[in-house]
Amino acid sequence: MEENVLEIKKLCKDYGKSHILKNVDLSVPKGSIFGLVGRNGAGKTTLMRILTGLSEATSGTYSIAGIESSDRKILSVRRRMGSTIESPAIFRNLSAYDNVKLQYINLGMTSYDSIPALLELVDLQNTGKKKAGKFSLGMRQRLGIAVALCGNPDILILDEPINGLDPQGIIQMREILLRINSERHTTIMISSHILEELSKLATHYAFLEKGEILQTLSSEELLNKVRKASRLRVSSTEQLCPVFDRNEIEYKVGDQETIDIFTEVTASKLVAFANEAGVEVITITENNESLESYFMNLVAKKDGIL
Amino acid sequence: MICALKSSFYRFFRSGLFAKTILFAFLIGLVDIFFINDFWLSYGRPRYLDNKYAVNCISALKILTPFWCGIFASSFTGKDISYRAINNKISVGIHRAKIYLADLAVAEISTILSVITSSAFICLITVIVPSKCGLVINGQLVENVLHTIIICAAFTGIYVLLQYFLSSQLFGLILSLVMIVGVCAGTIIAEDKLDQPYRVVVSHEEDSGDAVWAVNEEYIGGVPRTILTFLRDASPYYSVKSGDAEKMLSEECIAAVSVFVLSSAAGITVINKKEFN
């Protein structure tokens, strides 16, 4: 049986009359990269803030490494957890080394020998005495990760760690997180708006909408569930649609030239349909439904649109 | 607690705030000597040619040092909150009350350092000026320094609380500085209100010279007078303004200690209840 490092039971959070989290139940397996997917205001950050002790839940419980949130030992077990919520919490008037050392002190560590290696892991080894305020956004995000990694935590909670990063920064961050997960076996809970990027990292997902968990599943389960599609590039999609409608083919028009077919049909049959409509087929490719569209379908189902 | 204290002290030294505390203490000492206590205006000769000059200068620190305390609270505690670096302490399980007390401890140490440095600077200037106005390091002088520290510590207690309560470095700083001016203005108003010592006033008619008794409308009596008198006596500005540093009012000390204890308790309550972003 899979061992869970984080267990959340019936967690609720209210701000006045608005219910931010509603009976959230979640289990995060040890060693996983757990992707939290949700729109703005879905409650991702609130959930992470509760887990890191920055905010109190209105009701419900959670446990970290088997220690219940109501237990006084929860404070000591938090030492095994690193986090960055929204933007990196660092002192801009201190250097990267000083920021990391400060977190070592917060953790009660007395040896600082591992700081250079930690800075090297996030590619900040050459920043010297430069103040963090003069760092680029990507460097600050990486410093935030370094601070979160102090003390070699078992669990890492990262809220939007790739927000605002350029493509190179995103790749760099992905490599760092994958390295931490594989080399240190750190469990990572991560939220991001960039779902395509999240799909390259996560081993498990939870879809959150309006404070409720819509679904939790592993990446293998997701792969089985996502709808496979044949993507057709044709000279005109407009003429092709009536032919598909007549033959009860499920499809989705992308633009004037692209159309996704969800019904299982052979390539020759597709070409025959195109000939019938009098359009020219340019390419046919196999295409899986993206995490983004899977999530949007889930949300639409919840809202009763689909 | 040790971790929280170590962390706060590390930041105190690494962020240059220790050096700034010393620098500002010298500046405060200079302002005190040259502008507040008439040294400059009396052409380099202090007004008092005895120990009273140094004592009075040190007493004026009760109003000057809190300006630095406000700046310090904003630069130290305010930055911790606005950079959200406090999250790093909370998320690794340091008790919130300990975080507050560690921040308060460093802010108070900066206050004590500032008062002692300014006092030492004042004493030094007092002995080296050509007029040799005289300095005797006696009980009165030491008592005055301690008294000033207690008053400034109370201000610092409020400023640290304000930073946690408002979570705005700038707004906290503005409110801190306005508060000192407010204390001075409040003392002047209270003094003005208490300036009417009699419930009944007597005037004489011009023609007959007969005495006319009338109720003094501006007189404040009873409990409001007692409260107003306590508030005036408790104000650090009152003893500074009276120019008589020997008149160290117990009300001033009682009020300062009460403010310090209450603000610390309020601060711990605020940090325990606060939702950090």
Coordinates of C-alpha atoms in Angstrom, one line a residue:
Chain A
M1 CA 0.0 0.0 0.0
E2 CA 1.1 3.5 -0.8
E3 CA 2.4 5.5 2.1
N4 CA 1.0 9.0 2.4
V5 CA 3.0 11.8 3.9
L6 CA 0.1 14.3 3.8
E7 CA -3.4 13.4 4.7
I8 CA -6.2 16.0 4.6
K9 CA -9.6 15.2 6.0
K10 CA -12.7 17.3 5.6
L11 CA -10.7 20.5 5.6
C12 CA -12.8 23.7 5.5
K13 CA -11.7 27.4 5.4
D14 CA -14.1 30.3 5.6
Y15 CA -13.4 34.0 5.4
G16 CA -16.5 35.6 6.8
K17 CA -19.4 34.2 4.7
S18 CA -17.3 33.0 1.8
H19 CA -16.3 29.3 1.8
I20 CA -12.8 29.1 0.4
L21 CA -12.3 25.4 1.0
K22 CA -15.2 22.9 1.4
N23 CA -14.5 19.5 2.9
V24 CA -11.3 18.9 1.2
D25 CA -10.0 15.3 1.4
L26 CA -6.6 14.6 -0.1
S27 CA -3.8 12.1 0.3
V28 CA -0.3 12.8 -1.0
P29 CA 1.8 9.7 -1.6
K30 CA 5.4 9.7 -0.3
G31 CA 7.9 10.5 -3.0
S32 CA 5.3 11.9 -5.4
I33 CA 5.1 15.2 -7.3
F34 CA 1.6 16.2 -6.5
G35 CA 0.2 18.8 -8.8
L36 CA -2.6 21.0 -7.6
V37 CA -4.7 22.2 -10.5
G38 CA -7.2 24.9 -10.3
R39 CA -8.3 28.3 -11.5
N40 CA -7.5 31.5 -9.6
G41 CA -9.4 31.6 -6.4
A42 CA -10.0 27.8 -6.4
G43 CA -8.3 27.6 -3.0
K44 CA -4.9 26.2 -3.9
T45 CA -2.9 28.8 -2.1
T46 CA -5.2 28.7 1.0
L47 CA -4.8 25.0 1.2
M48 CA -1.0 25.3 1.0
R49 CA -1.0 28.1 3.6
I50 CA -2.9 25.9 6.0
L51 CA -0.5 23.0 5.5
T52 CA 2.5 25.3 6.2
G53 CA 0.9 26.8 9.3
L54 CA 0.5 30.3 8.0
S55 CA -3.3 30.0 8.3
E56 CA -5.7 28.1 10.5
A57 CA -8.4 25.8 9.1
T58 CA -12.0 26.6 10.1
S59 CA -12.7 22.9 10.5
G60 CA -11.2 19.6 9.5
T61 CA -7.8 18.1 10.1
Y62 CA -4.6 17.2 8.3
S63 CA -1.6 15.2 9.2
I64 CA 2.0 15.5 8.2
A65 CA 4.1 12.4 8.3
G66 CA 1.4 10.8 10.5
I67 CA 1.3 13.7 13.0
E68 CA -2.2 15.2 13.3
S69 CA -2.6 19.0 13.0
S70 CA -4.1 19.1 16.5
D71 CA -1.0 17.4 18.0
R72 CA 1.6 19.7 19.6
K73 CA 4.3 17.7 17.8
I74 CA 3.1 19.3 14.5
L75 CA 5.5 22.2 15.1
S76 CA 8.5 19.9 15.2
V77 CA 7.4 17.9 12.2
R78 CA 7.2 21.1 10.2
R79 CA 11.0 21.2 10.3
R80 CA 10.8 18.4 7.8
M81 CA 8.8 20.6 5.4
G82 CA 10.0 23.4 3.1
S83 CA 7.8 25.8 1.3
T84 CA 7.4 28.8 -0.9
I85 CA 4.0 30.3 -1.1
E86 CA 3.1 32.7 -4.0
S87 CA 6.4 34.6 -4.2
P88 CA 9.7 33.7 -2.6
A89 CA 10.0 34.8 1.0
I90 CA 13.5 36.2 1.1
F91 CA 15.2 39.3 2.4
R92 CA 16.1 41.5 -0.5
N93 CA 18.7 43.4 1.5
L94 CA 20.7 40.2 2.1
S95 CA 22.8 38.0 -0.2
A96 CA 21.7 34.6 -1.4
Y97 CA 24.2 33.0 1.1
D98 CA 22.9 35.1 4.0
N99 CA 19.2 34.2 3.2
V100 CA 20.0 30.5 3.1
K101 CA 22.1 30.8 6.3
L102 CA 19.3 32.6 8.0
Q103 CA 17.0 29.6 7.3
Y104 CA 19.6 27.2 8.6
I105 CA 19.6 29.3 11.8
N106 CA 15.8 29.2 11.9
L107 CA 16.0 25.4 11.7
G108 CA 18.5 25.3 14.5
M109 CA 21.3 23.9 12.3
T110 CA 24.8 24.7 13.4
S111 CA 26.9 23.6 10.4
Y112 CA 26.8 25.7 7.3
D113 CA 29.1 23.6 5.2
S114 CA 26.3 22.4 2.9
I115 CA 25.2 26.0 1.9
P116 CA 27.5 26.2 -1.2
A117 CA 26.2 22.9 -2.5
L118 CA 22.6 24.0 -2.0
L119 CA 23.3 27.2 -3.8
E120 CA 25.0 25.2 -6.6
L121 CA 21.9 23.0 -6.9
V122 CA 19.8 26.1 -7.7
D123 CA 22.6 27.6 -9.8
L124 CA 23.2 30.6 -7.5
Q125 CA 26.8 29.7 -6.5
N126 CA 28.3 32.7 -8.2
T127 CA 26.2 35.5 -6.8
G128 CA 28.7 36.4 -4.0
K129 CA 27.7 39.4 -2.0
K130 CA 25.1 40.6 -4.5
K131 CA 21.9 41.5 -2.7
A132 CA 18.8 39.4 -3.5
G133 CA 16.9 42.6 -4.4
K134 CA 19.2 42.9 -7.4
F135 CA 18.4 39.4 -8.6
S136 CA 16.3 38.6 -11.6
L137 CA 12.8 37.1 -11.0
G138 CA 14.1 33.6 -11.9
M139 CA 17.1 33.9 -9.5
R140 CA 14.8 35.0 -6.7
Q141 CA 12.5 32.1 -7.4
R142 CA 15.5 29.7 -7.3
L143 CA 16.7 31.3 -4.1
G144 CA 13.2 30.7 -2.7
I145 CA 13.5 27.1 -3.6
A146 CA 17.0 27.0 -2.0
V147 CA 15.5 28.4 1.2
A148 CA 12.7 25.9 1.1
L149 CA 15.3 23.1 0.6
C150 CA 17.3 24.0 3.8
G151 CA 17.6 21.1 6.2
N152 CA 16.9 18.6 3.4
P153 CA 13.1 18.5 3.9
D154 CA 11.0 15.4 3.2
I155 CA 8.1 17.5 1.9
L156 CA 8.3 20.5 -0.4
I157 CA 5.2 22.7 -0.8
L158 CA 5.6 25.1 -3.8
D159 CA 2.9 27.5 -4.8
E160 CA 3.3 28.8 -8.4
P161 CA 7.1 28.4 -8.4
I162 CA 7.4 29.1 -12.2
N163 CA 5.2 32.2 -12.2
G164 CA 6.7 34.9 -14.3
L165 CA 9.7 32.9 -15.4
D166 CA 11.0 33.0 -19.0
P167 CA 11.1 29.7 -21.0
Q168 CA 14.7 29.0 -20.0
G169 CA 13.9 29.7 -16.3
I170 CA 10.9 27.3 -16.5
I171 CA 13.1 24.5 -17.9
Q172 CA 15.8 25.2 -15.3
M173 CA 13.2 25.1 -12.5
R174 CA 11.7 21.8 -13.9
E175 CA 15.2 20.2 -14.0
I176 CA 15.8 21.3 -10.4
L177 CA 12.5 19.9 -9.1
L178 CA 12.9 16.6 -10.9
R179 CA 16.4 16.3 -9.5
I180 CA 15.3 17.0 -6.0
N181 CA 12.5 14.4 -6.3
S182 CA 14.7 11.7 -7.8
E183 CA 17.9 12.3 -5.8
R184 CA 16.5 13.2 -2.4
H185 CA 13.2 11.4 -2.7
T186 CA 11.4 14.6 -1.6
T187 CA 7.7 14.7 -1.9
I188 CA 6.7 17.8 -3.8
M189 CA 3.2 19.4 -3.7
I190 CA 3.1 22.0 -6.5
S191 CA 0.6 24.3 -8.0
S192 CA 0.9 26.1 -11.2
H193 CA -1.2 27.9 -13.8
I194 CA 1.0 26.6 -16.6
L195 CA -0.7 23.2 -16.8
E196 CA 1.4 22.0 -19.7
E197 CA 4.5 22.5 -17.6
L198 CA 2.8 20.8 -14.6
S199 CA 2.0 17.8 -16.8
K200 CA 5.8 17.4 -17.4
L201 CA 6.4 17.1 -13.7
A202 CA 3.5 15.7 -11.7
T203 CA 3.0 12.0 -10.9
H204 CA -0.3 12.7 -9.2
Y205 CA -3.0 15.4 -9.6
A206 CA -5.8 16.9 -7.7
F207 CA -8.3 19.1 -9.5
L208 CA -9.6 21.9 -7.3
E209 CA -12.6 24.1 -8.2
K210 CA -14.3 26.6 -6.0
G211 CA -12.8 25.1 -2.9
E212 CA -13.8 21.5 -3.7
I213 CA -11.7 18.6 -4.9
L214 CA -13.2 17.5 -8.3
Q215 CA -10.9 14.6 -8.8
T216 CA -7.6 13.1 -7.7
L217 CA -5.7 10.7 -9.8
S218 CA -2.2 9.5 -10.8
S219 CA -0.5 10.5 -14.0
E220 CA -1.0 6.9 -15.4
E221 CA -4.7 7.1 -14.6
L222 CA -4.9 10.5 -16.3
L223 CA -3.2 9.1 -19.3
N224 CA -5.8 6.4 -19.6
K225 CA -8.6 8.9 -19.1
V226 CA -7.5 11.6 -21.5
R227 CA -9.3 11.4 -24.8
K228 CA -7.2 10.5 -27.7
A229 CA -7.8 12.5 -30.8
S230 CA -6.7 12.5 -34.5
R231 CA -5.8 16.0 -35.5
L232 CA -6.6 16.8 -39.1
R233 CA -5.2 19.7 -41.0
V234 CA -7.4 20.4 -44.0
S235 CA -7.9 23.2 -46.5
S236 CA -11.2 24.2 -44.9
T237 CA -12.9 22.9 -41.8
E238 CA -16.2 24.6 -42.6
Q239 CA -17.1 22.2 -45.4
L240 CA -16.0 19.2 -43.5
C241 CA -18.2 19.7 -40.4
P242 CA -21.6 18.8 -42.1
V243 CA -20.1 15.5 -43.3
F244 CA -18.9 14.7 -39.8
D245 CA -22.3 15.6 -38.4
R246 CA -24.1 13.3 -40.9
N247 CA -21.8 10.4 -39.9
E248 CA -22.0 11.1 -36.1
I249 CA -18.3 11.8 -35.7
E250 CA -17.4 13.6 -32.5
Y251 CA -15.1 16.5 -33.3
K252 CA -13.9 19.9 -32.1
V253 CA -12.8 22.6 -34.5
G254 CA -9.5 24.3 -33.6
D255 CA -9.2 26.9 -36.3
Q256 CA -10.0 27.2 -40.0
E257 CA -7.5 24.5 -40.9
T258 CA -7.4 22.2 -37.8
I259 CA -10.0 19.8 -36.4
D260 CA -9.7 17.2 -33.6
I261 CA -11.6 13.9 -34.1
F262 CA -12.5 12.0 -31.0
T263 CA -14.3 9.1 -32.6
E264 CA -12.1 6.2 -33.5
V265 CA -11.9 6.2 -37.3
T266 CA -9.2 5.0 -39.7
A267 CA -7.1 7.4 -41.6
S268 CA -8.5 6.2 -45.0
K269 CA -12.0 6.8 -43.7
L270 CA -11.0 10.3 -42.7
V271 CA -9.6 10.9 -46.2
A272 CA -12.9 9.6 -47.6
F273 CA -14.9 12.0 -45.5
A274 CA -12.6 14.8 -46.7
N275 CA -13.1 13.8 -50.4
E276 CA -16.9 13.7 -49.8
A277 CA -16.7 17.3 -48.5
G278 CA -14.4 18.3 -51.3
V279 CA -11.6 19.5 -49.0
E280 CA -7.9 18.6 -49.3
V281 CA -6.2 16.7 -46.3
I282 CA -2.8 18.3 -45.5
T283 CA -1.8 16.2 -42.4
I284 CA -3.2 13.6 -40.0
T285 CA -1.6 13.4 -36.6
E286 CA -2.3 11.4 -33.4
N287 CA -2.9 13.9 -30.6
N288 CA -3.7 13.4 -26.8
E289 CA -6.1 15.7 -25.0
S290 CA -4.0 18.1 -22.9
L291 CA -4.2 18.4 -19.1
E292 CA -5.6 21.8 -19.7
S293 CA -8.6 20.6 -21.7
Y294 CA -9.1 17.7 -19.4
F295 CA -9.4 20.1 -16.5
M296 CA -11.7 22.4 -18.4
N297 CA -13.9 19.5 -19.2
L298 CA -14.0 18.5 -15.6
V299 CA -15.0 22.1 -14.6
A300 CA -17.6 22.3 -17.3
K301 CA -19.1 19.0 -16.2
K302 CA -19.3 20.4 -12.6
D303 CA -20.9 23.5 -13.8
G304 CA -23.4 21.4 -15.9
I305 CA -22.2 22.8 -19.2
L306 CA -21.3 19.4 -20.5
Chain B
M1 CA 13.3 30.6 21.3
I2 CA 17.1 30.3 20.8
C3 CA 16.6 29.8 17.1
A4 CA 14.3 32.8 16.8
L5 CA 16.7 35.0 18.8
K6 CA 19.8 33.8 16.8
S7 CA 18.0 34.4 13.6
S8 CA 16.9 37.9 14.6
F9 CA 20.3 38.9 15.8
Y10 CA 22.0 37.5 12.7
R11 CA 19.8 39.8 10.6
F12 CA 20.4 42.7 13.0
F13 CA 24.1 42.5 12.3
R14 CA 24.1 41.4 8.6
S15 CA 21.6 43.9 7.4
G16 CA 23.7 46.8 8.7
L17 CA 21.1 47.9 11.3
F18 CA 23.6 47.6 14.1
A19 CA 25.9 50.1 12.4
K20 CA 22.9 52.3 11.6
T21 CA 21.8 52.3 15.3
I22 CA 25.2 53.6 16.4
L23 CA 25.3 56.2 13.6
F24 CA 21.8 57.5 14.4
A25 CA 22.6 57.6 18.1
F26 CA 25.4 60.0 17.3
L27 CA 23.1 62.1 15.1
I28 CA 20.5 62.2 17.8
G29 CA 23.1 63.3 20.3
L30 CA 24.2 66.1 18.0
V31 CA 20.7 67.3 17.4
D32 CA 20.0 67.2 21.1
I33 CA 23.1 69.2 22.0
F34 CA 23.1 71.8 19.2
F35 CA 19.5 72.4 18.6
I36 CA 17.4 71.2 21.5
N37 CA 19.5 72.3 24.4
D38 CA 20.6 75.7 23.0
F39 CA 24.3 75.0 22.8
W40 CA 24.5 76.4 19.4
L41 CA 22.2 79.3 20.0
S42 CA 24.3 80.4 23.0
Y43 CA 27.4 80.5 20.8
G44 CA 28.9 77.3 22.0
R45 CA 28.4 77.9 25.7
P46 CA 25.8 75.5 27.2
R47 CA 23.0 77.2 29.1
Y48 CA 23.9 75.4 32.3
L49 CA 27.5 75.3 33.6
D50 CA 27.0 72.3 35.8
N51 CA 26.0 68.7 35.6
K52 CA 22.4 69.7 34.9
Y53 CA 23.3 70.3 31.2
A54 CA 24.2 66.7 30.5
V55 CA 21.3 65.5 32.6
N56 CA 18.8 67.7 30.7
C57 CA 20.3 66.6 27.3
I58 CA 19.9 63.0 28.2
S59 CA 16.4 63.6 29.3
A60 CA 15.6 65.1 25.9
L61 CA 16.5 61.7 24.4
K62 CA 13.1 60.5 25.6
I63 CA 11.6 62.4 22.7
L64 CA 14.4 62.2 20.2
T65 CA 15.3 58.5 20.4
P66 CA 11.8 57.2 19.7
F67 CA 12.1 58.7 16.2
W68 CA 14.9 56.1 15.6
C69 CA 12.9 53.4 17.3
G70 CA 10.1 54.0 14.8
I71 CA 12.6 53.8 11.9
F72 CA 14.2 50.7 13.3
A73 CA 10.9 48.9 13.9
S74 CA 9.9 49.6 10.3
S75 CA 13.3 48.5 8.9
F76 CA 13.6 45.4 11.0
T77 CA 10.2 44.0 12.0
G78 CA 8.4 45.7 9.0
K79 CA 10.8 44.1 6.5
D80 CA 10.3 40.7 8.1
I81 CA 6.6 41.0 7.4
S82 CA 6.6 42.8 4.1
Y83 CA 9.2 40.5 2.6
R84 CA 7.1 37.7 4.0
A85 CA 10.3 36.2 5.4
I86 CA 8.4 35.6 8.7
N87 CA 6.7 32.8 6.7
N88 CA 10.0 30.9 6.7
K89 CA 10.1 30.9 10.5
I90 CA 6.5 29.9 11.0
S91 CA 6.6 27.2 8.3
V92 CA 9.5 25.5 10.0
G93 CA 7.6 25.3 13.3
I94 CA 9.0 28.2 15.4
H95 CA 6.2 29.2 17.8
R96 CA 4.7 32.5 16.7
A97 CA 5.0 34.1 20.2
K98 CA 8.7 33.3 20.2
I99 CA 9.1 35.0 16.8
Y100 CA 7.4 38.1 18.2
L101 CA 9.5 38.1 21.4
A102 CA 12.8 37.6 19.5
D103 CA 11.9 40.6 17.2
L104 CA 11.0 42.7 20.2
A105 CA 14.2 41.7 22.0
V106 CA 16.4 42.9 19.1
A107 CA 14.4 46.1 18.7
E108 CA 14.8 46.8 22.5
I109 CA 18.5 46.1 22.3
S110 CA 18.8 48.6 19.5
T111 CA 16.9 51.1 21.6
I112 CA 19.1 50.6 24.7
L113 CA 22.3 50.8 22.5
S114 CA 21.0 54.0 20.9
V115 CA 20.2 55.7 24.3
I116 CA 23.6 54.6 25.8
T117 CA 25.6 55.8 22.7
S118 CA 23.8 59.1 22.6
S119 CA 24.2 59.6 26.4
A120 CA 27.9 58.7 26.1
F121 CA 28.3 61.2 23.2
I122 CA 26.5 63.9 25.2
C123 CA 28.8 63.3 28.2
L124 CA 31.9 63.4 26.0
I125 CA 30.9 66.7 24.4
T126 CA 30.1 68.1 27.8
V127 CA 33.6 67.5 29.0
I128 CA 35.5 68.6 25.9
V129 CA 33.8 71.9 25.1
P130 CA 36.0 74.9 25.9
S131 CA 33.5 76.2 28.5
K132 CA 34.0 73.1 30.6
C133 CA 30.5 73.0 31.7
G134 CA 31.3 70.1 34.0
L135 CA 30.2 66.5 34.3
V136 CA 29.8 64.4 37.3
I137 CA 28.9 60.8 36.7
N138 CA 26.7 60.3 39.7
G139 CA 23.5 58.5 40.6
Q140 CA 21.3 61.1 39.2
L141 CA 23.0 60.8 35.7
V142 CA 22.8 57.1 35.7
E143 CA 19.2 57.1 36.9
N144 CA 18.4 59.5 34.2
V145 CA 19.8 57.2 31.5
L146 CA 17.9 54.3 32.9
H147 CA 14.7 56.3 33.0
T148 CA 15.2 57.4 29.4
I149 CA 15.8 53.7 28.4
I150 CA 12.5 52.7 30.1
I151 CA 10.5 55.4 28.2
C152 CA 12.1 54.6 24.8
A153 CA 11.6 50.9 25.4
A154 CA 7.8 51.5 25.8
F155 CA 7.8 53.4 22.5
T156 CA 9.6 50.5 20.8
G157 CA 7.1 48.1 22.2
I158 CA 4.3 50.0 20.6
Y159 CA 6.1 50.4 17.3
V160 CA 6.8 46.6 17.0
L161 CA 3.2 46.0 17.8
L162 CA 2.1 48.5 15.1
Q163 CA 4.3 46.8 12.5
Y164 CA 2.6 43.4 13.2
F165 CA -0.8 44.9 13.4
L166 CA -0.7 47.0 10.3
S167 CA 1.6 44.7 8.2
S168 CA 2.6 47.8 6.3
Q169 CA 6.2 49.0 6.7
L170 CA 5.5 52.5 5.5
F171 CA 2.2 53.0 7.2
G172 CA 3.7 51.7 10.4
L173 CA 6.6 54.1 10.1
I174 CA 4.4 57.1 9.5
L175 CA 2.1 56.2 12.4
S176 CA 5.1 55.8 14.7
L177 CA 6.5 59.2 13.9
V178 CA 3.1 60.8 14.1
M179 CA 2.7 59.2 17.5
I180 CA 5.7 61.1 19.0
V181 CA 4.4 64.4 17.7
G182 CA 1.0 63.4 19.0
V183 CA 2.4 62.7 22.5
C184 CA 4.0 66.2 22.5
A185 CA 0.8 67.9 21.2
G186 CA -1.3 66.0 23.6
T187 CA 0.8 67.1 26.6
I188 CA 0.6 70.8 25.5
I189 CA -3.2 70.5 25.2
A190 CA -3.5 68.7 28.6
E191 CA -1.3 71.4 30.2
D192 CA -3.5 74.1 28.6
K193 CA -6.7 72.4 30.0
L194 CA -5.1 72.1 33.5
D195 CA -4.0 75.7 33.5
Q196 CA -7.3 76.7 35.0
P197 CA -6.7 76.0 38.7
Y198 CA -10.0 77.4 40.1
R199 CA -13.6 76.4 39.8
V200 CA -14.7 79.9 40.5
V201 CA -13.1 83.1 39.3
V202 CA -13.3 86.5 41.0
S203 CA -13.4 89.8 39.0
H204 CA -13.9 93.3 40.2
E205 CA -16.5 95.7 38.8
E206 CA -14.8 98.8 37.3
D207 CA -17.2 101.3 38.9
S208 CA -17.8 100.0 42.4
G209 CA -14.8 97.8 42.7
D210 CA -17.1 95.1 44.1
A211 CA -15.9 91.5 43.7
V212 CA -17.9 89.5 41.3
W213 CA -17.9 85.7 41.6
A214 CA -18.4 83.7 38.5
V215 CA -18.2 80.0 37.6
N216 CA -15.1 79.2 35.5
E217 CA -16.4 77.5 32.4
E218 CA -13.0 76.3 31.4
Y219 CA -12.2 74.6 34.7
I220 CA -12.0 70.8 34.5
G221 CA -12.6 69.1 37.9
G222 CA -13.2 65.7 39.5
V223 CA -12.2 62.5 37.8
P224 CA -11.5 64.1 34.4
R225 CA -8.9 66.4 36.1
T226 CA -7.3 63.5 37.9
I227 CA -7.0 61.5 34.6
L228 CA -5.7 64.5 32.7
T229 CA -3.2 65.3 35.4
F230 CA -1.9 61.6 35.3
L231 CA -1.7 61.7 31.5
R232 CA 0.3 64.9 31.5
D233 CA 2.6 63.7 34.2
A234 CA 3.0 60.4 32.4
S235 CA 4.0 62.1 29.2
P236 CA 7.8 62.1 28.6
Y237 CA 7.4 65.4 26.9
Y238 CA 6.2 67.0 30.1
S239 CA 9.5 66.4 32.0
V240 CA 11.6 67.4 29.0
K241 CA 9.6 70.6 28.5
S242 CA 9.7 71.6 32.1
G243 CA 13.5 71.6 31.7
D244 CA 13.9 70.1 35.1
A245 CA 15.3 66.6 34.6
E246 CA 15.6 66.1 38.4
K247 CA 11.8 66.0 38.5
M248 CA 11.5 62.4 37.4
L249 CA 7.9 61.5 37.8
S250 CA 7.0 58.1 39.0
E251 CA 3.8 58.4 36.8
E252 CA 6.1 58.5 33.7
C253 CA 7.8 55.3 34.7
I254 CA 4.6 53.5 35.7
A255 CA 2.9 54.5 32.4
A256 CA 6.0 53.4 30.4
V257 CA 6.2 50.0 32.1
S258 CA 2.4 49.4 31.7
V259 CA 2.6 50.4 28.0
F260 CA 5.5 48.0 27.4
V261 CA 3.7 45.1 29.1
L262 CA 0.4 45.7 27.5
S263 CA 1.9 46.2 24.0
S264 CA 3.9 43.0 24.3
A265 CA 0.8 41.1 25.4
A266 CA -1.2 42.6 22.5
G267 CA 1.6 41.8 20.1
I268 CA 1.7 38.1 21.1
T269 CA -2.1 38.0 20.7
V270 CA -1.9 39.7 17.2
I271 CA 0.8 37.3 15.9
N272 CA -1.0 34.3 17.2
K273 CA -4.3 35.3 15.4
K274 CA -2.7 36.7 12.3
E275 CA -3.2 35.1 8.9
F276 CA 0.1 35.5 7.0
N277 CA 0.1 35.8 3.2

